[in-house]
Coordinates of C-alpha atoms and ligand atoms in Angstrom, one line a residue:
X5 CA 18.7 -0.8 28.3
X6 CA 16.6 1.2 25.7
X7 CA 12.9 1.3 25.2
X8 CA 12.1 1.0 21.5
X9 CA 8.6 1.6 20.2
X10 CA 7.1 0.8 16.8
X11 CA 3.9 2.7 16.1
X12 CA 1.7 0.8 13.7
X13 CA 1.6 -3.0 13.0
X14 CA 0.8 -3.1 9.3
X15 CA 2.9 -4.4 6.5
X16 CA 5.9 -2.3 7.5
X17 CA 5.4 -2.2 11.3
X18 CA 5.2 -5.9 11.8
X19 CA 8.4 -6.7 9.9
X20 CA 10.0 -3.7 11.5
X21 CA 9.2 -5.3 14.9
X22 CA 10.7 -8.6 13.8
X23 CA 13.9 -7.1 12.3
X24 CA 14.3 -4.7 15.3
X25 CA 13.9 -7.6 17.7
X26 CA 16.7 -9.5 15.9
X27 CA 18.9 -6.4 15.7
X28 CA 18.5 -5.0 19.2
X29 CA 20.5 -6.1 22.3
X30 CA 19.0 -8.7 24.7
X31 CA 18.5 -6.0 27.4
X32 CA 16.4 -3.7 25.2
X33 CA 12.7 -3.6 25.3
X34 CA 10.4 -3.5 22.2
X35 CA 6.8 -2.4 22.2
X36 CA 4.4 -2.2 19.3
X37 CA 1.4 0.1 19.4
X38 CA -1.4 -0.6 17.0
X39 CA -5.0 0.0 16.5
X40 CA -6.2 -3.5 17.4
X41 CA -4.3 -6.8 17.7
X42 CA -4.9 -8.2 14.2
X43 CA -2.6 -7.9 11.2
X44 CA -4.3 -7.8 7.8
X45 CA -2.5 -8.2 4.5
X46 CA -3.6 -5.1 2.5
X47 CA -2.4 -6.3 -0.9
X48 CA -5.0 -9.0 -0.9
X49 CA -7.9 -6.6 -0.3
X50 CA -8.8 -6.5 -4.1
X51 CA -9.3 -10.3 -3.9
X52 CA -11.5 -9.9 -0.8
X53 CA -13.7 -7.4 -2.7
X54 CA -14.6 -10.0 -5.3
X55 CA -15.0 -12.9 -2.9
X56 CA -11.7 -14.6 -3.7
X57 CA -10.5 -14.3 -0.1
X58 CA -12.2 -14.1 3.3
X59 CA -11.1 -12.0 6.2
X60 CA -9.6 -15.0 8.0
X61 CA -7.5 -16.0 5.0
X62 CA -5.4 -12.8 5.2
X63 CA -5.5 -11.9 8.9
X64 CA -3.1 -12.9 11.7
X65 CA -3.7 -12.5 15.5
X66 CA -0.5 -10.7 16.7
X67 CA -1.0 -11.3 20.4
X68 CA 0.4 -14.8 20.5
X69 CA 3.1 -14.3 17.8
X70 CA 4.5 -11.2 19.5
X71 CA 4.4 -12.8 22.9
X72 CA 6.5 -15.7 21.7
X73 CA 9.1 -13.3 20.2
X74 CA 9.2 -11.2 23.4
X75 CA 7.5 -8.2 21.8
X76 CA 4.9 -6.2 23.9
X77 CA 1.8 -5.3 22.0
X78 CA -0.3 -2.3 22.9
X79 CA -3.5 -2.6 20.9
X80 CA -5.1 0.6 22.3
X81 CA -3.7 2.7 19.4
X82 CA -2.0 6.1 19.8
X83 CA -3.9 9.3 20.2
X84 CA -0.8 11.5 19.9
X85 CA 2.9 11.4 19.7
X86 CA 4.5 13.9 22.0
X87 CA 7.8 14.1 20.3
X88 CA 9.4 16.7 22.5
X89 CA 8.7 14.6 25.6
X90 CA 9.7 11.2 24.0
X91 CA 6.3 9.7 24.8
X92 CA 3.2 8.5 23.2
X93 CA -0.3 9.2 24.5
X94 CA -2.5 6.1 23.9
X95 CA -6.2 6.1 23.2
X96 CA -7.0 4.8 26.7
X97 CA -5.3 7.8 28.3
X98 CA -2.1 6.1 29.4
X99 CA 1.4 7.1 28.2
X100 CA 4.3 5.1 26.8
X101 CA 7.9 6.5 27.1
X102 CA 10.4 5.6 24.4
X103 CA 14.1 6.1 23.7
X104 CA 13.7 5.3 20.0
X105 CA 10.5 5.5 18.0
X106 CA 9.7 4.0 14.6
X107 CA 6.6 5.5 13.0
X108 CA 4.8 3.0 10.7
X109 CA 1.3 4.3 10.7
X110 CA 0.5 4.0 7.0
X111 CA -2.0 6.3 5.4
X112 CA -5.0 8.3 6.6
X113 CA -7.5 7.9 3.8
X114 CA -8.6 11.4 2.7
X115 CA -12.1 10.5 1.3
X116 CA -13.4 13.8 2.8
X117 CA -11.4 15.8 0.1
X118 CA -13.9 14.9 -2.6
X119 CA -17.6 15.2 -1.7
X120 CA -19.4 11.9 -1.9
X121 CA -16.2 9.8 -2.2
X122 CA -15.6 6.6 -0.2
X123 CA -17.5 4.0 1.9
X124 CA -19.4 6.8 3.8
X125 CA -20.4 8.2 0.4
X126 CA -21.1 6.4 -2.9
X127 CA -17.8 4.7 -3.9
X128 CA -16.2 1.6 -2.7
X129 CA -12.6 1.2 -1.3
X130 CA -10.1 -1.6 -1.1
X131 CA -7.7 0.2 1.2
X132 CA -8.9 -1.5 4.3
X133 CA -10.2 -5.1 4.9
X134 CA -13.5 -3.7 6.3
X135 CA -13.9 -1.6 3.1
X136 CA -13.1 -4.6 0.9
X137 CA -15.8 -6.7 2.6
X138 CA -18.3 -3.9 2.0
X139 CA -17.2 -3.7 -1.6
X140 CA -17.9 -7.4 -1.9
X141 CA -21.5 -6.9 -1.0
X142 CA -21.7 -4.1 -3.6
X143 CA -20.0 -6.4 -6.2
X144 CA -22.6 -9.1 -5.6
X145 CA -25.3 -6.5 -6.1
X146 CA -23.6 -5.6 -9.4
X147 CA -23.6 -9.2 -10.6
X148 CA -27.3 -9.5 -9.8
X149 CA -28.1 -6.2 -11.5
X150 CA -25.3 -5.3 -14.0
X151 CA -24.6 -1.7 -15.0
X152 CA -21.7 0.7 -15.7
X153 CA -18.5 0.6 -13.5
X154 CA -16.0 3.4 -12.8
X155 CA -12.7 2.3 -11.2
X156 CA -9.6 4.4 -10.6
X157 CA -7.9 6.9 -8.3
X158 CA -8.6 10.6 -7.4
X159 CA -6.2 13.5 -7.7
X160 CA -3.4 13.4 -5.1
X161 CA -3.5 9.6 -4.8
X162 CA -0.2 7.8 -4.6
X163 CA -1.2 4.2 -5.1
X164 CA -2.0 3.5 -8.7
X165 CA -1.0 -0.2 -9.0
X166 CA -4.0 -1.4 -6.8
X167 CA -6.4 0.8 -8.9
X168 CA -5.3 -1.0 -12.1
X169 CA -5.2 -4.3 -10.3
X170 CA -8.7 -3.9 -9.1
X171 CA -10.0 -2.9 -12.6
X172 CA -8.6 -6.1 -14.1
X173 CA -9.5 -8.3 -11.2
X174 CA -13.1 -7.0 -11.3
X175 CA -13.2 -7.5 -15.1
X176 CA -12.0 -11.1 -14.6
X177 CA -14.6 -11.8 -11.9
X178 CA -17.4 -10.3 -14.0
X179 CA -16.4 -12.4 -17.0
X180 CA -16.4 -15.5 -14.9
X181 CA -19.9 -14.5 -13.6
X182 CA -20.9 -14.2 -17.3
X183 CA -22.2 -10.6 -16.9
X184 CA -19.2 -8.7 -18.3
X185 CA -21.2 -8.0 -21.5
X186 CA -23.6 -5.9 -19.5
X187 CA -21.0 -3.9 -17.7
X188 CA -19.3 -0.9 -19.5
X189 CA -16.1 -0.1 -17.6
X190 CA -14.2 3.2 -17.4
X191 CA -10.8 3.8 -15.7
X192 CA -10.4 7.3 -14.2
X193 CA -7.0 8.6 -13.1
X194 CA -5.2 11.9 -12.4
X195 CA -2.0 10.3 -14.0
X196 CA -1.0 12.2 -17.2
X197 CA -0.9 8.9 -19.0
X198 CA -1.9 5.3 -18.4
X199 CA 0.9 3.5 -16.7
X200 CA 2.6 6.6 -15.2
X201 CA 2.0 5.0 -11.7
X202 CA 3.4 8.0 -9.9
X203 CA 6.9 6.9 -11.2
X204 CA 6.7 8.5 -14.7
X205 CA 6.3 4.9 -16.0
X206 CA 8.5 1.9 -15.6
X207 CA 9.8 0.1 -18.6
X208 CA 6.8 -0.1 -20.9
X209 CA 4.1 0.1 -18.3
X210 CA 2.3 2.7 -20.6
X211 CA 2.2 0.3 -23.5
X212 CA 1.4 -2.8 -21.4
X213 CA -1.4 -1.2 -19.4
X214 CA -3.0 0.6 -22.3
X215 CA -2.9 -2.6 -24.3
X216 CA -4.4 -4.6 -21.3
X217 CA -7.2 -2.0 -20.9
X218 CA -7.9 -2.0 -24.6
X219 CA -7.9 -5.8 -24.8
X220 CA -10.5 -5.9 -22.0
X221 CA -12.6 -3.1 -23.4
X222 CA -12.0 -0.7 -20.5
X223 CA -12.1 2.9 -21.5
X224 CA -10.0 5.4 -19.7
X225 CA -9.8 9.1 -18.8
X226 CA -6.4 10.5 -17.7
X227 CA -5.6 13.9 -16.2
X228 CA -8.9 13.5 -14.5
X229 CA -10.0 15.4 -11.4
X230 CA -13.0 14.1 -9.6
X231 CA -15.0 17.0 -8.3
X232 CA -17.8 15.2 -6.6
X233 CA -19.7 12.0 -6.5
X234 CA -23.4 11.6 -6.1
X235 CA -25.5 8.4 -5.9
X236 CA -24.7 6.6 -9.2
X237 CA -23.0 9.6 -10.8
X238 CA -19.4 10.8 -10.8
X239 CA -18.4 14.3 -11.9
X240 CA -15.0 14.4 -13.6
X241 CA -13.0 17.3 -15.0
X242 CA -10.4 16.3 -17.6
X243 CA -7.5 18.9 -17.7
X244 CA -5.0 19.9 -20.3
X245 CA -1.2 19.7 -19.8
X246 CA -1.2 23.2 -18.4
X247 CA -4.0 22.3 -15.9
X248 CA -6.7 24.2 -17.7
X249 CA -10.1 22.5 -18.2
X250 CA -10.3 20.4 -21.3
X251 CA -13.7 18.8 -20.9
X252 CA -16.2 17.8 -18.2
X253 CA -17.6 14.3 -17.8
X254 CA -20.7 13.0 -15.9
X255 CA -20.2 9.3 -15.5
X256 CA -23.1 7.2 -14.5
X257 CA -22.2 4.1 -12.4
X258 CA -23.8 1.1 -10.8
X259 CA -20.6 0.3 -9.0
X260 CA -17.4 2.4 -8.4
X261 CA -14.1 1.8 -6.5
X262 CA -11.9 4.9 -6.3
X263 CA -8.6 5.1 -4.4
X264 CA -8.4 8.3 -2.3
X265 CA -5.5 10.6 -1.7
X266 CA -3.4 9.7 1.3
X267 CA -2.2 11.9 4.2
X268 CA -0.6 11.3 7.6
X269 CA -2.7 9.9 10.5
X270 CA -4.0 12.4 13.1
X271 CA -1.7 11.0 15.9
X272 CA 1.4 12.4 14.1
X273 CA 0.0 15.2 11.8
X274 CA 0.9 18.8 12.5
X275 CA 3.9 18.1 14.7
X276 CA 6.4 20.9 14.0
X277 CA 9.6 19.5 12.5
X278 CA 8.3 16.0 12.3
X279 CA 5.7 16.1 9.5
X280 CA 5.2 17.9 6.2
X281 CA 1.9 19.8 5.5
X282 CA 0.2 16.6 4.4
X283 CA 1.2 14.9 7.7
X284 CA 3.8 12.7 6.3
X285 CA 7.0 12.1 8.3
X286 CA 10.1 13.9 7.1
X287 CA 13.2 11.8 7.1
X288 CA 16.7 11.8 5.9
X289 CA 18.4 9.1 3.9
X290 CA 18.8 7.0 7.1
X291 CA 15.0 7.0 7.7
X292 CA 15.6 9.5 10.6
X293 CA 13.8 12.7 11.4
X294 CA 16.2 15.7 11.6
X295 CA 14.3 17.6 14.4
X296 CA 13.8 14.5 16.5
X297 CA 16.8 12.3 15.8
X298 CA 15.5 9.4 17.9
X299 CA 12.4 9.1 15.6
X300 CA 12.5 7.0 12.4
X301 CA 9.8 6.3 9.9
X302 CA 9.0 3.6 7.4
X303 CA 6.3 2.8 4.9
X304 CA 3.4 4.8 3.5
X305 CA 3.7 7.4 6.3
X306 CA 7.0 8.7 5.0
X307 CA 7.2 11.9 3.0
X308 CA 8.6 11.4 -0.6
X309 CA 8.4 14.2 -3.1
X310 CA 6.7 13.6 -6.5
X311 CA 8.8 12.3 -9.3
X312 CA 8.1 15.3 -11.5
X313 CA 5.6 18.0 -12.4
X314 CA 2.2 16.7 -13.6
X315 CA -1.0 18.8 -14.4
X316 CA -2.7 17.2 -11.4
X317 CA -1.2 16.0 -8.1
X318 CA 0.2 12.4 -8.6
X319 CA 2.0 10.9 -5.6
X320 CA 4.8 8.4 -5.5
X321 CA 3.8 4.8 -4.4
X322 CA 5.5 3.2 -1.4
X323 CA 5.4 -0.5 -2.0
X324 CA 6.5 -3.7 -0.3
X325 CA 10.1 -3.9 -1.6
X326 CA 10.8 -0.2 -0.8
X327 CA 9.2 -0.7 2.6
X328 CA 11.3 -3.8 3.3
X329 CA 14.4 -1.8 2.4
X330 CA 13.4 1.1 4.8
X331 CA 12.8 -1.5 7.6
X332 CA 16.2 -3.1 7.2
X333 CA 18.0 0.3 7.1
X334 CA 16.1 1.5 10.2
X335 CA 16.9 -1.6 12.3
X336 CA 20.6 -1.3 11.4
X337 CA 20.6 2.4 12.2
X338 CA 18.9 2.1 15.6
X339 CA 21.4 -0.7 16.4
X340 CA 24.2 1.6 15.4
X341 CA 22.9 4.3 17.8
X342 CA 22.6 1.8 20.6
X343 CA 26.2 0.9 20.0
X344 CA 27.2 4.6 20.1
X345 CA 27.9 4.8 16.4
X346 CA 26.4 7.0 13.7
X347 CA 23.7 5.6 11.5
X348 CA 25.0 4.6 8.1
X349 CA 22.5 2.3 6.5
X350 CA 20.5 3.7 3.6
X351 CA 17.3 2.2 2.1
X352 CA 17.4 1.5 -1.6
X353 CA 13.8 2.8 -2.1
X354 CA 13.7 0.9 -5.4
X355 CA 10.3 0.1 -6.7
X356 CA 9.6 -3.6 -7.4
X357 CA 5.9 -4.3 -8.0
X358 CA 3.5 -7.0 -9.0
X359 CA 0.1 -5.9 -10.3
X360 CA -2.3 -8.8 -10.5
X361 CA -5.0 -9.0 -13.2
X362 CA -6.8 -12.0 -11.6
X363 CA -5.5 -14.5 -14.2
X364 CA -2.2 -12.9 -15.2
X365 CA -0.5 -9.5 -14.4
X366 CA 2.4 -7.2 -14.9
X367 CA 5.6 -6.8 -12.9
X368 CA 8.0 -3.9 -12.9
X369 CA 11.3 -3.0 -11.4
X370 CA 12.5 0.7 -11.1
X371 CA 16.0 1.2 -9.9
X372 CA 16.3 4.0 -8.8
X373 CA 12.8 5.2 -8.4
X374 CA 13.4 8.5 -10.3
X375 CA 14.2 8.2 -14.0
X376 CA 16.6 7.9 -15.8
X377 CA 17.3 4.5 -14.2
X378 CA 19.8 1.7 -14.2
X379 CA 17.0 -0.8 -14.2
X380 CA 13.8 0.1 -15.9
X381 CA 12.0 -3.2 -16.6
X382 CA 8.4 -4.4 -17.0
X383 CA 6.9 -7.6 -18.2
X384 CA 3.5 -9.3 -18.4
X385 CA 2.4 -12.9 -17.9
X386 CA 0.5 -15.5 -16.0
X387 CA 3.5 -16.0 -13.7
X388 CA 2.8 -12.6 -12.1
X389 CA -0.5 -13.8 -10.8
X390 CA 1.3 -16.9 -9.3
X391 CA 4.0 -14.6 -7.9
X392 CA 1.4 -12.4 -6.2
X393 CA -0.2 -15.4 -4.6
X394 CA 3.4 -16.4 -3.5
X395 CA 3.9 -12.9 -2.0
X396 CA 0.7 -13.3 0.0
X397 CA 1.4 -16.8 1.3
X398 CA 5.0 -16.1 2.0
X399 CA 4.4 -12.8 3.8
X400 CA 1.5 -14.2 5.9
X401 CA 3.6 -17.2 6.9
X402 CA 6.4 -14.9 7.9
X403 CA 4.1 -12.8 10.1
X404 CA 2.6 -15.9 11.7
X405 CA 6.1 -17.4 12.4
X406 CA 7.6 -14.1 13.5
X407 CA 10.4 -14.4 10.8
X408 CA 12.4 -11.4 9.8
X409 CA 13.7 -12.3 6.3
X410 CA 12.5 -10.2 3.4
X411 CA 10.2 -11.5 0.6
X412 CA 11.1 -9.0 -2.1
X413 CA 14.8 -9.3 -1.5
X414 CA 14.4 -13.1 -1.9
X415 CA 12.1 -12.6 -4.8
X416 CA 14.7 -10.6 -6.7
X417 CA 17.6 -12.7 -5.5
X418 CA 15.8 -15.9 -6.5
X419 CA 15.1 -14.7 -10.1
X420 CA 11.6 -13.3 -9.4
X421 CA 10.3 -16.0 -7.1
X422 CA 11.2 -19.2 -8.9
X423 CA 12.8 -20.8 -5.8
X424 CA 10.4 -19.4 -3.3
X425 CA 7.3 -20.3 -5.3
X426 CA 8.2 -23.9 -5.6
X427 CA 7.5 -24.3 -1.9
X428 CA 4.1 -22.8 -2.1
X429 CA 1.1 -24.9 -3.1
X430 CA -0.6 -22.9 -5.7
X431 CA -3.3 -25.5 -6.2
X432 CA -4.6 -24.6 -2.7
X433 CA -5.6 -21.2 -4.0
X434 CA -6.0 -21.8 -7.8
X435 CA -9.8 -22.1 -7.4
X436 CA -10.1 -18.8 -5.8
Ligands
LIG13 P1 -0.3 -0.2 6.7 O1 -0.1 -1.6 6.2 O2 -1.5 0.5 6.3 O3 -0.2 -0.2 8.3 C1 -0.4 0.9 9.1 C2 -0.7 0.4 10.5 O4 -0.7 1.5 11.4 C3 -2.1 -0.2 10.6 O5 -2.0 -1.5 11.3 C4 -2.9 0.8 11.4 O6 -3.9 0.2 12.2 C5 -1.8 1.4 12.3 N1 -2.1 2.7 12.8 C6 -2.6 3.8 12.1 N2 -2.8 4.8 13.0 C7 -2.5 4.4 14.2 C8 -2.5 4.9 15.5 N3 -2.9 6.1 15.7 N4 -2.1 4.1 16.5 C9 -1.6 2.9 16.3 N5 -1.6 2.3 15.1 C10 -2.0 3.0 14.1 N6 2.4 -3.0 -2.1 C11 3.1 -4.0 -2.7 O7 4.3 -4.1 -2.6 N7 2.4 -5.0 -3.3 C12 1.1 -5.0 -3.5 O8 0.5 -5.9 -4.1 C13 0.3 -3.9 -2.9 N8 -1.0 -3.9 -3.0 C14 -1.7 -2.9 -2.3 C15 -3.1 -2.9 -2.4 C16 -3.8 -1.9 -1.8 C17 -5.3 -1.9 -1.9 C18 -3.1 -0.8 -1.1 C19 -3.9 0.3 -0.5 C20 -1.8 -0.8 -1.1 C21 -1.0 -1.8 -1.7 N9 0.4 -1.9 -1.6 C22 1.1 -2.9 -2.2 C23 1.2 -0.7 -1.0 C24 1.7 -1.0 0.4 O9 2.6 -2.1 0.4 C25 0.6 -1.2 1.4 O10 -0.2 -0.1 1.5 C26 1.1 -1.5 2.8 O11 0.1 -2.0 3.6 C27 1.8 -0.3 3.4 O12 2.3 -0.6 4.7 P2 2.4 0.4 5.9 O13 3.0 -0.4 7.0 O14 3.1 1.6 5.5 O15 0.9 0.8 6.2

């Protein structure tokens, strides 16, 4: 009998638990440690921030679902992983021993790296459901009293799709509220060009996203370093290709949403051999840590080097498809170890992404992640908005039912969602 622990029950951790439960032997025990007992679907947060979703629409209580599948939930959260001792110290002071550990703790949001950034400062966030609900209050104030808007991501961020998504979703919401004509919008990003996305572009994401921003009268500043934020004012340095200062901007705003840089969570950061200097978990091609070979990691908490050199730090995104492939490889590899075999499964780490604009969107597929690629495809259309709704409905249903099949794999296999989407009633959500 082996004790298997999954640390974190977000997008990666929940499906990790389901896949591990299916892959492990009947005598093995599976425990999931999370901060709280509720799963919340992060990709829908931009919709929450403009009132198109409520908390209840995108949340699942994990207690019952996990109990039905024979998975133990520890909602106390972890204070510290003691990797040398094979145990986790929980926030209530108790300890949990493990034989195998999968770390799926997502990001720690580094708002503190830019003075005035984030919900404790002057900008909104859509990284967490609580932030998105606060952002909705600020959005309603913007509709009541329109003014300039600044949307984007700060230097070191690694999640650009949601920044573009939110700019377009907000633009759609403001148009529908008939106040768009009183809201000048600027997109601010450390990417060297629009549509870089931390992947050096995919297909024609540069052309598609530039054109979409132009069509919607959203100005942009690339190679942008945010130095500080004050009430209603953002200070931005635009740099040249060699990193030297090109020009400084002082951007007034009535509303701003900026994605922060990510780093590893305190429970794992600074463990010698386990994490890199940013606190991300170092793994090999089997999702396994070299110093602690009974520890695996999946999702945003994993260390992935940047795609190439850029004037400002631009991280690589870790999105649903890539995370699903990490989960499947990890479940297979732990099962191999349980059977006394060497781990062989390798995640694809391909990037397949849907970026919603509120009424349409763009999709892209990068295979492999680093160019040059075998598949380097992007496209735009109303179907992307429908597919994103499909992703949400399908994923939440899977979490509620405790199923372990993979959305993105099906999405690609089924010609980008055509088969899956036909089972989902889009009219239920069309009004939102
Ligand atoms: P998370 O989902 O963040 O889960 C981490 C979990 O670990 C949380 O439940 C947290 O409570 C828990 N945790 C943290 N610390 C501890 C601790 N000490 N003890 C116990 N538990 C802990 N990807 C897509 O493919 N499509 C999208 O449309 C998309 N949209 C996105 C929109 C936004 C706004 C963001 C921020 C990301 C988006 N992503 C999207 C990227 C990615 O898929 C998500 O960030 C996804 O949630 C990452 O999954 P994860 O499991 O790594 O982390």
